[in-house]
Amino acid sequence: MSNSLDSFFHPRGVVVVGASHDPTKLGYGVARNLVHCGYVGGIHFVNPRGGTLLDRPVYTSIASVPDPVDLAVLIIPAPAVPDTLRECGARGVRAAIIASGGFREVGPEGLALENACLQVAARFGIRLLGPNCIGLLDTHLPLDTTFLPPPTPSPGDVAFLSHSGAVCAAVIDWATGQGFGLSQLVSLGNQADVNETDMLAPVAADPNTKVLTLYIEGITTGRRFVDEAKKVTQHKPVIALKVGRFAAGRRAVASHTGALAGEEAAYNAAFRRAGVIRADTNEEMFDWARALAWCPPPAGRAMAVLTNAGGPGAIAADAIESHGLHLTELTADTQAALRALLPPSASVRNPVDMLASASPGQYAQSLRLLLADAAVDGVMVILLPPPMFSADEVAEPLVPVIRDSAKPVVVALMGENLIQRAAQLFRAAHIPDYRFPERAASALAMLAQRGEVLARAHWQPSPLPDVDRAAVRQLFSAADGGSRPFMTQAQVERVLSAYGVRTPRVELARTAEGAAALARELGFPVALKVASPDISHKSDVGGVLLNLGDESAVSDGFMTVLRNARAARPEADVWGAHVQRMIPAGQDVIVGAVQDPQFGAMIMVGSGGIEVEAVRDVAFALAPLSREEADYLLESTWAGRKLRGYRNLQPADRDAVIDVMLRLGQLAADFPELAEIEINPLRVLPEGEGTVALDVRAKVVA
Amino acid sequence: MSNSLDSFFHPRGVVVVGASHDPTKLGYGVARNLVHCGYVGGIHFVNPRGGTLLDRPVYTSIASVPDPVDLAVLIIPAPAVPDTLRECGARGVRAAIIASGGFREVGPEGLALENACLQVAARFGIRLLGPNCIGLLDTHLPLDTTFLPPPTPSPGDVAFLSHSGAVCAAVIDWATGQGFGLSQLVSLGNQADVNETDMLAPVAADPNTKVLTLYIEGITTGRRFVDEAKKVTQHKPVIALKVGRFAAGRRAVASHTGALAGEEAAYNAAFRRAGVIRADTNEEMFDWARALAWCPPPAGRAMAVLTNAGGPGAIAADAIESHGLHLTELTADTQAALRALLPPSASVRNPVDMLASASPGQYAQSLRLLLADAAVDGVMVILLPPPMFSADEVAEPLVPVIRDSAKPVVVALMGENLIQRAAQLFRAAHIPDYRFPERAASALAMLAQRGEVLARAHWQPSPLPDVDRAAVRQLFSAADGGSRPFMTQAQVERVLSAYGVRTPRVELARTAEGAAALARELGFPVALKVASPDISHKSDVGGVLLNLGDESAVSDGFMTVLRNARAARPEADVWGAHVQRMIPAGQDVIVGAVQDPQFGAMIMVGSGGIEVEAVRDVAFALAPLSREEADYLLESTWAGRKLRGYRNLQPADRDAVIDVMLRLGQLAADFPELAEIEINPLRVLPEGEGTVALDVRAKVVA
């Protein structure tokens, strides 16, 4: 199935198999839309009953359809689809949209039919969209292969790829009322052949598409999606609405990292790596899409607000700050120029309140001044129909000012009936308008985020040269992954050591006397930890004692941790206790890695200890990771930020933490059989002194 | 100004002073709206030029206006307002809406005019709305005193009180397109006399008002607002959009509590106490208002989703869970009944997906089954126009099922053109519809929250009998609040002791030898803390040493903490060091109290230590607080939740923490001069063993 998808997007002729005379049938809808949309290639209908439809002949077989024809739309009962595909293949069709339902979504029989379709498609080199989809739509070509009732969407700049045909239908209808058009729409259905990842590059190649929006319920080819999406996001924004957050089953996990590394963490990490912006709601996605399609990204997060009323200005100020932007301080020159332009009781500080008397000229001139101010990265214009002018009278002179600006401007156009004509003016000029300042602020914030996506585009993990893969491979092949998935302390430490992660010298004592002797050799004070391949969280069973200062404390302690462990876990195999010298004070973090089923190796960093899941001060990234992304992860957690020092907390060796993150990430990426590995805590010593992995656990799967 | 506000809401006659013939003037707009709105009382116009307007005489003076007249609307230049008010008073007018601007908002001269108005009003017993407002509107009476251009809002169930006239105008216009009406609208303007708090009870008394919505930029009479709003919220929901979050200046503070107790924390605490629901955006506020006006609150948070398409169902499921509701598991009976009703490939588990073929009858019957299921507290119906039926054909049989139900049902009616008639059907039947499942889920969540507000209505702080106010009063009157606002350690401990909060015995040592002797007397190990009235955060200056085990450690330690403190704060007055016995292990929390300028005493509880501001695991309430609210605060922080035990963390004396919160709250409420008091950490011992205030600080203002 390596054939191009080109016939979906640029067909020379389309055949509708199952075209119907009955206006209540979907087969009529497809024929109607194809004819009415203005498609200029060949349009052919097939139905065994023959006749004419919409002034065109209806052929009784696919074989008799004349040239040109390379795309078929099948809207026939599911059982007939495989044979029909075969006829399509014989006729030279290169691409087929199977609109019909009745496949995988209805059970095993349907799945068998779907597989039969795939076999036929493979034999003839046909690419399949669907089944169980509403097809594909290009408003500019134009081409409409859907059966949806009119009106069709107006031509626009936003492409929409969707795992749900129903969401396509709703978005198409809803978009018409929101004043934005679509460029292309692809309903992916069951994705028997073509999936969202396959469609990214072809849709992004469409010159009419300025922004890609995705509705997705899951991604099956995780890393390929990340790679493909990353290529696209370097030149066009991609926004995704991913649902199914709460449907994901809980996995059995053995570490804090595993417990927190759910599907959500993986998708967020993957979207960040790919430069995909994630939306939480449909409205948010399309609010952002319009702004991203029509406005340049701002150079920074310093925003100005221009308003003719105080209340909306206050709403805008709050919304701007709450979205992580800030209200800039206007330069003295700008304030003076505004002062000269506006009435004395106007406010010339940000938000600039021109008062209800603001004229169209004052609006345009004030906006020009704000955009010329070097302290301003972007502007929100609030337009509440003023008492003395209509909203469109104000909008008219604003349009050229906004279109000529290299800085983004979004409009909060407040009201409904009184702003209709102004809204049309703005939309025609490709200026995004929103009913309330809150949504306009959200769009401004997304423009800033898009700028940051572009600034991160060069982040690239570089392979670590000084790791000993062979040593780890040997350890893993020796590890008894089946019956006893947890590696021993010593094994984990050898693995870490092969990847350059320091662990303290730890020795196993099998008796109380042995523990005391080891402690004397290592130097006091020491820590004791129960040694058992069956006990993962040692402190949970009272299996850890710290700061033991002399031999008698060590030998007593040995008995205590063994007794505690046996009491808590009578079934556990207990080998004795590990003895190690106490490590100097410092800050503690957790660093862990897991394998995500969709996206592979992921790394986590954050606040460690035993409260990891409760405190949730952690951040995830795909592994291996770049130094820049490691730095970004640290900055997104409090545990990471405080490494720079906080109050009487001394600065710690932040670079050494990044080094451990890179090494652990490389390890997890190199060895998919390493299901989980976790350092908790990683003791971070003062600057320049490195880190020590105080406690480690790892799980290997066969 | 104790007169009733009744003349605003039930005037027998209205006079428009400044009524104008010029359609571009606001004075024309007021006259036009008053006549066109259908107001049945007396309508009178005054303008020195006389003549007729809208077929009515224009009087040249207020004195010549005939009866009845008790409400005046003034739309004349600001300087003329005081004299005009005087004439109104002489004519027997009881209430005046000053629509004109040019008062406090333009500077000192305007403020003087505003004060002049207040004096006249006081003399004649006139209540004032405004100035600088757009007046008052009652769609049911009807009465429209605004100058806003048509269309006027349609009659509805939602009242809107606003500090911004501009937001009123936008909301009125916008609401018409959103399919909901307003009952009353009050634009409060500069609030020279009447403010939002005054208006709560009269608006809530309106039988047509089902929900009150507020746009507020600040509240000046904090506790009175809480009291008035609490009375209202026990029978009608109140939703507030409060802006100005980021405008509030930073206060100089000396404690973690003070640093975190900003205006936002105070408003959130006040709203919770008052039962007011806080919205973040205008759209959210009115989305919620419709649901609260039209639906009963659910008995719990268990929701069902009924859909005819999988994608929207998945969106709904995510949104429901992310709003803190959950998808319930339907009973076997319900599933069986749905199975009998729906096609085999339909999903009869929640979300119930009837598939695109769902008929109007299946919709209605399935919803009936869901509503009859005892496991279901509320339902979201997703209606995407199906291929075979129109949305209104589906809506029609749904309406009576929803109207007859005692459980709430919200509708996600997806699309735009194809759903217009269905939207009208739902709105006419007072069933809230939303374009996307995300917003419908938010409304369902708010219905659940309303149920919880009602359940909390009985929470009532009860005064603590065993506190010694006189002792504290004496201490405060002795405290040197001016030059040295921090109380000494010993003073704070006496204050706490008078309110029944345990502190460890602490003694001041002035020399190293004295410290050693005290330690021997108190018992080892001990802690040492530098004693200085000028050093608030002692550990920040290296002024704390813990766990000193013998006399030489204590005498060395004494020299160390003094040296550290002097090095860090050469200007500080250092008295020596406090010696106390080390306290047993346990969990630590912070409990603090401050005085908020608007709402008075507030209490804070949460994660203590030095990272309080960074970790922000804290919760606030107004003080004094009820036992139930103290419990609620603990549950809303991790520090509070883990008092019940977590992994190997032993359960701690949670009740004792609540006791300290009640006592500290009572103390702060009793003594407004106690600007800040903070226990950090409060050591919480194992269950039944109480708490110990390990470190305390307090600041008193003169």
CSV table of N, CA and C in Angstrom, one decimal, chain B residues 338-377:
chain,number,residue,atom,x,y,z
B,338,LEU,N,-32.6,-1.2,27.0
B,338,LEU,CA,-32.0,-0.5,25.9
B,338,LEU,C,-31.6,-1.5,24.8
B,339,ARG,N,-31.1,-2.6,25.2
B,339,ARG,CA,-30.7,-3.6,24.2
B,339,ARG,C,-31.9,-4.1,23.4
B,340,ALA,N,-33.1,-4.2,24.0
B,340,ALA,CA,-34.3,-4.6,23.4
B,340,ALA,C,-34.8,-3.5,22.4
B,341,LEU,N,-34.5,-2.3,22.7
B,341,LEU,CA,-35.0,-1.2,22.0
B,341,LEU,C,-34.1,-0.8,20.7
B,342,LEU,N,-32.8,-1.0,20.9
B,342,LEU,CA,-31.9,-0.5,19.9
B,342,LEU,C,-31.3,-1.6,19.0
B,343,PRO,N,-30.7,-1.2,17.9
B,343,PRO,CA,-30.0,-2.2,17.0
B,343,PRO,C,-28.9,-2.9,17.7
B,344,PRO,N,-28.5,-4.1,17.2
B,344,PRO,CA,-27.5,-4.9,17.9
B,344,PRO,C,-26.2,-4.2,18.1
B,345,SER,N,-25.8,-3.4,17.1
B,345,SER,CA,-24.4,-2.8,17.2
B,345,SER,C,-24.5,-1.5,18.0
B,346,ALA,N,-25.6,-1.1,18.5
B,346,ALA,CA,-25.7,0.1,19.4
B,346,ALA,C,-24.9,-0.3,20.7
B,347,SER,N,-24.4,0.8,21.4
B,347,SER,CA,-23.8,0.5,22.7
B,347,SER,C,-24.8,0.9,23.8
B,348,VAL,N,-25.1,-0.1,24.7
B,348,VAL,CA,-26.1,0.2,25.7
B,348,VAL,C,-25.4,0.4,27.0
B,349,ARG,N,-24.0,0.6,27.0
B,349,ARG,CA,-23.3,1.0,28.2
B,349,ARG,C,-23.1,2.5,28.1
B,350,ASN,N,-22.9,3.2,29.1
B,350,ASN,CA,-22.8,4.6,29.2
B,350,ASN,C,-21.4,5.0,28.6
B,351,PRO,N,-21.3,5.9,27.7
B,351,PRO,CA,-22.4,6.6,26.9
B,351,PRO,C,-23.2,5.7,26.1
B,352,VAL,N,-24.5,5.9,26.1
B,352,VAL,CA,-25.4,5.0,25.3
B,352,VAL,C,-25.4,5.6,23.9
B,353,ASP,N,-24.8,4.8,22.9
B,353,ASP,CA,-24.8,5.2,21.5
B,353,ASP,C,-25.8,4.5,20.7
B,354,MET,N,-26.9,5.2,20.4
B,354,MET,CA,-28.0,4.6,19.6
B,354,MET,C,-27.7,4.4,18.2
B,355,LEU,N,-26.6,5.0,17.7
B,355,LEU,CA,-26.1,5.0,16.3
B,355,LEU,C,-26.9,6.0,15.5
B,356,ALA,N,-26.4,6.3,14.3
B,356,ALA,CA,-27.0,7.4,13.4
B,356,ALA,C,-28.4,7.1,13.0
B,357,SER,N,-28.8,5.8,13.1
B,357,SER,CA,-30.2,5.5,12.7
B,357,SER,C,-31.2,5.8,13.7
B,358,ALA,N,-30.8,6.3,14.9
B,358,ALA,CA,-31.7,6.5,16.0
B,358,ALA,C,-32.9,7.3,15.6
B,359,SER,N,-34.1,6.8,15.9
B,359,SER,CA,-35.4,7.5,15.5
B,359,SER,C,-35.8,8.4,16.7
B,360,PRO,N,-36.7,9.4,16.4
B,360,PRO,CA,-37.2,10.2,17.5
B,360,PRO,C,-37.8,9.3,18.6
B,361,GLY,N,-38.5,8.2,18.2
B,361,GLY,CA,-39.1,7.4,19.2
B,361,GLY,C,-38.0,6.7,20.1
B,362,GLN,N,-36.9,6.2,19.4
B,362,GLN,CA,-35.8,5.6,20.2
B,362,GLN,C,-35.2,6.6,21.1
B,363,TYR,N,-35.0,7.8,20.6
B,363,TYR,CA,-34.4,8.9,21.5
B,363,TYR,C,-35.3,9.1,22.8
B,364,ALA,N,-36.6,9.3,22.6
B,364,ALA,CA,-37.4,9.5,23.7
B,364,ALA,C,-37.5,8.4,24.7
B,365,GLN,N,-37.6,7.2,24.1
B,365,GLN,CA,-37.8,6.0,24.9
B,365,GLN,C,-36.5,5.7,25.7
B,366,SER,N,-35.3,5.9,25.0
B,366,SER,CA,-34.0,5.6,25.7
B,366,SER,C,-33.8,6.6,26.8
B,367,LEU,N,-34.2,7.9,26.6
B,367,LEU,CA,-34.0,8.9,27.6
B,367,LEU,C,-34.9,8.5,28.8
B,368,ARG,N,-36.1,8.1,28.5
B,368,ARG,CA,-37.0,7.7,29.6
B,368,ARG,C,-36.4,6.6,30.4
B,369,LEU,N,-35.8,5.6,29.8
B,369,LEU,CA,-35.1,4.5,30.5
B,369,LEU,C,-34.0,5.0,31.4
B,370,LEU,N,-33.2,5.9,30.8
B,370,LEU,CA,-32.0,6.5,31.6
B,370,LEU,C,-32.5,7.2,32.8
B,371,LEU,N,-33.5,8.0,32.6
B,371,LEU,CA,-34.0,8.9,33.7
B,371,LEU,C,-34.7,8.0,34.8
B,372,ALA,N,-35.2,6.8,34.4
B,372,ALA,CA,-35.8,5.9,35.4
B,372,ALA,C,-34.8,5.1,36.2
B,373,ASP,N,-33.5,5.1,35.7
B,373,ASP,CA,-32.5,4.3,36.3
B,373,ASP,C,-32.0,5.0,37.6
B,374,ALA,N,-32.1,4.3,38.7
B,374,ALA,CA,-31.7,4.9,40.0
B,374,ALA,C,-30.2,5.3,40.1
B,375,ALA,N,-29.4,4.7,39.2
B,375,ALA,CA,-28.0,5.0,39.2
B,375,ALA,C,-27.7,6.3,38.5
B,376,VAL,N,-28.7,6.9,37.9
B,376,VAL,CA,-28.5,8.1,37.1
B,376,VAL,C,-29.0,9.3,37.8
B,377,ASP,N,-28.1,10.3,38.0
B,377,ASP,CA,-28.5,11.6,38.6
B,377,ASP,C,-28.9,12.7,37.6
